């Protein structure tokens, strides 16, 4: 229900024009206006003097009727007045405004307290919601910190395990190396590695220099001469057998056996011929490079000389052009009036 103050004028008197009053009257009028405003405010806030829209409407109608009756008594009755009386006056106007008794002050206070409690409950709910959100945030932070700590510990453990694994691998290699050596257990000789011949050497031995074909040819020739010298003797047969076994074992290991003097000499000649051919090709290439370099250097020198000559000629042409005078015959070796 809309209160009556929003659509009824509460001031019955005409507004006082303070600017047309004297100073004393103006002060009194202001004072009276303030007191009247305070009185209206107290009456408006007093629940016992509260009026409904219908009461205010009836009061205004009565005031207008009294004003009209006073004016009618002061003026003579005329036809125009009769005609005006026939028209419905302001008192005859009625508004179809929904009316009802205003609730008492106790009910209004109860409503106010109820509204305050509702707002307080809503505020508490908001605070509880914020508290729950804060608690959830703290829980997430703690969970993330707990999740980070095991990962750090796992990294530490993994680093330690890597070191342990490296130590284990080193120990395993040492055991394997020890197992490869000859071990005597319960009076029995066991070999971890069988060596064939005397040239194999042990693991970790320094790698021998690979002999060239010339050295191999000399060795093969010397061996062949030795075998020929011991031919028909027991020592010669033993030497031939040992040499055959040695060559067979080397071929079994996948090594190339170069012990034939004929093949070695043929291969050596072929290699020397190839080297000579490559040396000649290299020499031709170097000669061609030197020749090309000389040609390029000569061309560069000629270009530089031509450039310098061109610059000098351009300077001379510019100088001749500056010495020429318009209307004269040009530059001469002697003065114009002198006989040449």
JSON list of N, CA and C in Angstrom, two decimals, residues 25-53:
[
{"chain": "A", "resi": 25, "resn": "UNK", "atom": "N", "xyz": [10.41, 40.54, 10.21]},
{"chain": "A", "resi": 25, "resn": "UNK", "atom": "CA", "xyz": [9.33, 39.62, 9.82]},
{"chain": "A", "resi": 25, "resn": "UNK", "atom": "C", "xyz": [9.90, 38.36, 9.16]},
{"chain": "A", "resi": 26, "resn": "UNK", "atom": "N", "xyz": [10.99, 38.54, 8.42]},
{"chain": "A", "resi": 26, "resn": "UNK", "atom": "CA", "xyz": [11.60, 37.37, 7.75]},
{"chain": "A", "resi": 26, "resn": "UNK", "atom": "C", "xyz": [12.13, 36.38, 8.79]},
{"chain": "A", "resi": 27, "resn": "UNK", "atom": "N", "xyz": [12.77, 36.91, 9.85]},
{"chain": "A", "resi": 27, "resn": "UNK", "atom": "CA", "xyz": [13.29, 36.02, 10.90]},
{"chain": "A", "resi": 27, "resn": "UNK", "atom": "C", "xyz": [12.16, 35.29, 11.59]},
{"chain": "A", "resi": 28, "resn": "UNK", "atom": "N", "xyz": [11.05, 36.01, 11.90]},
{"chain": "A", "resi": 28, "resn": "UNK", "atom": "CA", "xyz": [9.91, 35.37, 12.56]},
{"chain": "A", "resi": 28, "resn": "UNK", "atom": "C", "xyz": [9.28, 34.31, 11.65]},
{"chain": "A", "resi": 29, "resn": "UNK", "atom": "N", "xyz": [9.17, 34.61, 10.36]},
{"chain": "A", "resi": 29, "resn": "UNK", "atom": "CA", "xyz": [8.57, 33.64, 9.43]},
{"chain": "A", "resi": 29, "resn": "UNK", "atom": "C", "xyz": [9.43, 32.37, 9.33]},
{"chain": "A", "resi": 30, "resn": "UNK", "atom": "N", "xyz": [10.73, 32.55, 9.29]},
{"chain": "A", "resi": 30, "resn": "UNK", "atom": "CA", "xyz": [11.61, 31.38, 9.25]},
{"chain": "A", "resi": 30, "resn": "UNK", "atom": "C", "xyz": [11.47, 30.53, 10.51]},
{"chain": "A", "resi": 31, "resn": "UNK", "atom": "N", "xyz": [11.37, 31.23, 11.66]},
{"chain": "A", "resi": 31, "resn": "UNK", "atom": "CA", "xyz": [11.24, 30.50, 12.92]},
{"chain": "A", "resi": 31, "resn": "UNK", "atom": "C", "xyz": [9.93, 29.73, 12.96]},
{"chain": "A", "resi": 32, "resn": "UNK", "atom": "N", "xyz": [8.84, 30.38, 12.53]},
{"chain": "A", "resi": 32, "resn": "UNK", "atom": "CA", "xyz": [7.54, 29.69, 12.51]},
{"chain": "A", "resi": 32, "resn": "UNK", "atom": "C", "xyz": [7.57, 28.50, 11.54]},
{"chain": "A", "resi": 33, "resn": "UNK", "atom": "N", "xyz": [8.23, 28.69, 10.40]},
{"chain": "A", "resi": 33, "resn": "UNK", "atom": "CA", "xyz": [8.29, 27.59, 9.42]},
{"chain": "A", "resi": 33, "resn": "UNK", "atom": "C", "xyz": [9.06, 26.39, 10.00]},
{"chain": "A", "resi": 34, "resn": "UNK", "atom": "N", "xyz": [10.15, 26.65, 10.71]},
{"chain": "A", "resi": 34, "resn": "UNK", "atom": "CA", "xyz": [10.90, 25.55, 11.31]},
{"chain": "A", "resi": 34, "resn": "UNK", "atom": "C", "xyz": [10.08, 24.82, 12.36]},
{"chain": "A", "resi": 35, "resn": "UNK", "atom": "N", "xyz": [9.37, 25.61, 13.21]},
{"chain": "A", "resi": 35, "resn": "UNK", "atom": "CA", "xyz": [8.55, 24.98, 14.24]},
{"chain": "A", "resi": 35, "resn": "UNK", "atom": "C", "xyz": [7.43, 24.15, 13.62]},
{"chain": "A", "resi": 36, "resn": "UNK", "atom": "N", "xyz": [6.82, 24.67, 12.56]},
{"chain": "A", "resi": 36, "resn": "UNK", "atom": "CA", "xyz": [5.74, 23.92, 11.90]},
{"chain": "A", "resi": 36, "resn": "UNK", "atom": "C", "xyz": [6.28, 22.64, 11.27]},
{"chain": "A", "resi": 37, "resn": "UNK", "atom": "N", "xyz": [7.48, 22.72, 10.71]},
{"chain": "A", "resi": 37, "resn": "UNK", "atom": "CA", "xyz": [8.08, 21.52, 10.10]},
{"chain": "A", "resi": 37, "resn": "UNK", "atom": "C", "xyz": [8.37, 20.47, 11.17]},
{"chain": "A", "resi": 38, "resn": "UNK", "atom": "N", "xyz": [8.89, 20.90, 12.32]},
{"chain": "A", "resi": 38, "resn": "UNK", "atom": "CA", "xyz": [9.14, 19.96, 13.41]},
{"chain": "A", "resi": 38, "resn": "UNK", "atom": "C", "xyz": [7.85, 19.33, 13.90]},
{"chain": "A", "resi": 39, "resn": "UNK", "atom": "N", "xyz": [6.80, 20.15, 14.01]},
{"chain": "A", "resi": 39, "resn": "UNK", "atom": "CA", "xyz": [5.52, 19.63, 14.47]},
{"chain": "A", "resi": 39, "resn": "UNK", "atom": "C", "xyz": [4.96, 18.60, 13.50]},
{"chain": "A", "resi": 40, "resn": "UNK", "atom": "N", "xyz": [5.02, 18.92, 12.20]},
{"chain": "A", "resi": 40, "resn": "UNK", "atom": "CA", "xyz": [4.54, 17.96, 11.20]},
{"chain": "A", "resi": 40, "resn": "UNK", "atom": "C", "xyz": [5.34, 16.67, 11.23]},
{"chain": "A", "resi": 41, "resn": "UNK", "atom": "N", "xyz": [6.65, 16.79, 11.46]},
{"chain": "A", "resi": 41, "resn": "UNK", "atom": "CA", "xyz": [7.49, 15.59, 11.50]},
{"chain": "A", "resi": 41, "resn": "UNK", "atom": "C", "xyz": [7.13, 14.72, 12.70]},
{"chain": "A", "resi": 42, "resn": "UNK", "atom": "N", "xyz": [6.89, 15.37, 13.88]},
{"chain": "A", "resi": 42, "resn": "UNK", "atom": "CA", "xyz": [6.50, 14.60, 15.05]},
{"chain": "A", "resi": 42, "resn": "UNK", "atom": "C", "xyz": [5.15, 13.92, 14.84]},
{"chain": "A", "resi": 43, "resn": "UNK", "atom": "N", "xyz": [4.22, 14.65, 14.24]},
{"chain": "A", "resi": 43, "resn": "UNK", "atom": "CA", "xyz": [2.91, 14.05, 13.98]},
{"chain": "A", "resi": 43, "resn": "UNK", "atom": "C", "xyz": [3.01, 12.91, 12.96]},
{"chain": "A", "resi": 44, "resn": "UNK", "atom": "N", "xyz": [3.89, 13.08, 11.99]},
{"chain": "A", "resi": 44, "resn": "UNK", "atom": "CA", "xyz": [4.03, 12.04, 10.97]},
{"chain": "A", "resi": 44, "resn": "UNK", "atom": "C", "xyz": [4.65, 10.77, 11.53]},
{"chain": "A", "resi": 45, "resn": "UNK", "atom": "N", "xyz": [5.57, 10.94, 12.50]},
{"chain": "A", "resi": 45, "resn": "UNK", "atom": "CA", "xyz": [6.22, 9.78, 13.10]},
{"chain": "A", "resi": 45, "resn": "UNK", "atom": "C", "xyz": [5.45, 9.20, 14.28]},
{"chain": "A", "resi": 46, "resn": "UNK", "atom": "N", "xyz": [4.40, 9.89, 14.72]},
{"chain": "A", "resi": 46, "resn": "UNK", "atom": "CA", "xyz": [3.60, 9.39, 15.85]},
{"chain": "A", "resi": 46, "resn": "UNK", "atom": "C", "xyz": [2.63, 8.33, 15.33]},
{"chain": "A", "resi": 47, "resn": "UNK", "atom": "N", "xyz": [2.74, 7.06, 15.79]},
{"chain": "A", "resi": 47, "resn": "UNK", "atom": "CA", "xyz": [1.83, 6.02, 15.27]},
{"chain": "A", "resi": 47, "resn": "UNK", "atom": "C", "xyz": [0.37, 6.25, 15.65]},
{"chain": "A", "resi": 48, "resn": "UNK", "atom": "N", "xyz": [0.11, 6.96, 16.79]},
{"chain": "A", "resi": 48, "resn": "UNK", "atom": "CA", "xyz": [-1.28, 7.19, 17.19]},
{"chain": "A", "resi": 48, "resn": "UNK", "atom": "C", "xyz": [-1.98, 8.21, 16.30]},
{"chain": "A", "resi": 49, "resn": "UNK", "atom": "N", "xyz": [-1.22, 9.12, 15.71]},
{"chain": "A", "resi": 49, "resn": "UNK", "atom": "CA", "xyz": [-1.82, 10.15, 14.86]},
{"chain": "A", "resi": 49, "resn": "UNK", "atom": "C", "xyz": [-1.68, 9.83, 13.37]},
{"chain": "A", "resi": 50, "resn": "UNK", "atom": "N", "xyz": [-1.31, 8.62, 13.07]},
{"chain": "A", "resi": 50, "resn": "UNK", "atom": "CA", "xyz": [-1.17, 8.24, 11.67]},
{"chain": "A", "resi": 50, "resn": "UNK", "atom": "C", "xyz": [-2.53, 8.22, 10.99]},
{"chain": "A", "resi": 51, "resn": "UNK", "atom": "N", "xyz": [-2.63, 8.76, 9.77]},
{"chain": "A", "resi": 51, "resn": "UNK", "atom": "CA", "xyz": [-3.87, 8.84, 9.01]},
{"chain": "A", "resi": 51, "resn": "UNK", "atom": "C", "xyz": [-3.74, 8.02, 7.72]},
{"chain": "A", "resi": 52, "resn": "UNK", "atom": "N", "xyz": [-4.86, 7.46, 7.35]},
{"chain": "A", "resi": 52, "resn": "UNK", "atom": "CA", "xyz": [-4.89, 6.73, 6.09]},
{"chain": "A", "resi": 52, "resn": "UNK", "atom": "C", "xyz": [-5.17, 7.69, 4.95]},
{"chain": "A", "resi": 53, "resn": "UNK", "atom": "N", "xyz": [-5.12, 7.17, 3.76]},
{"chain": "A", "resi": 53, "resn": "UNK", "atom": "CA", "xyz": [-5.40, 8.01, 2.58]},
{"chain": "A", "resi": 53, "resn": "UNK", "atom": "C", "xyz": [-6.84, 8.52, 2.59]}
]
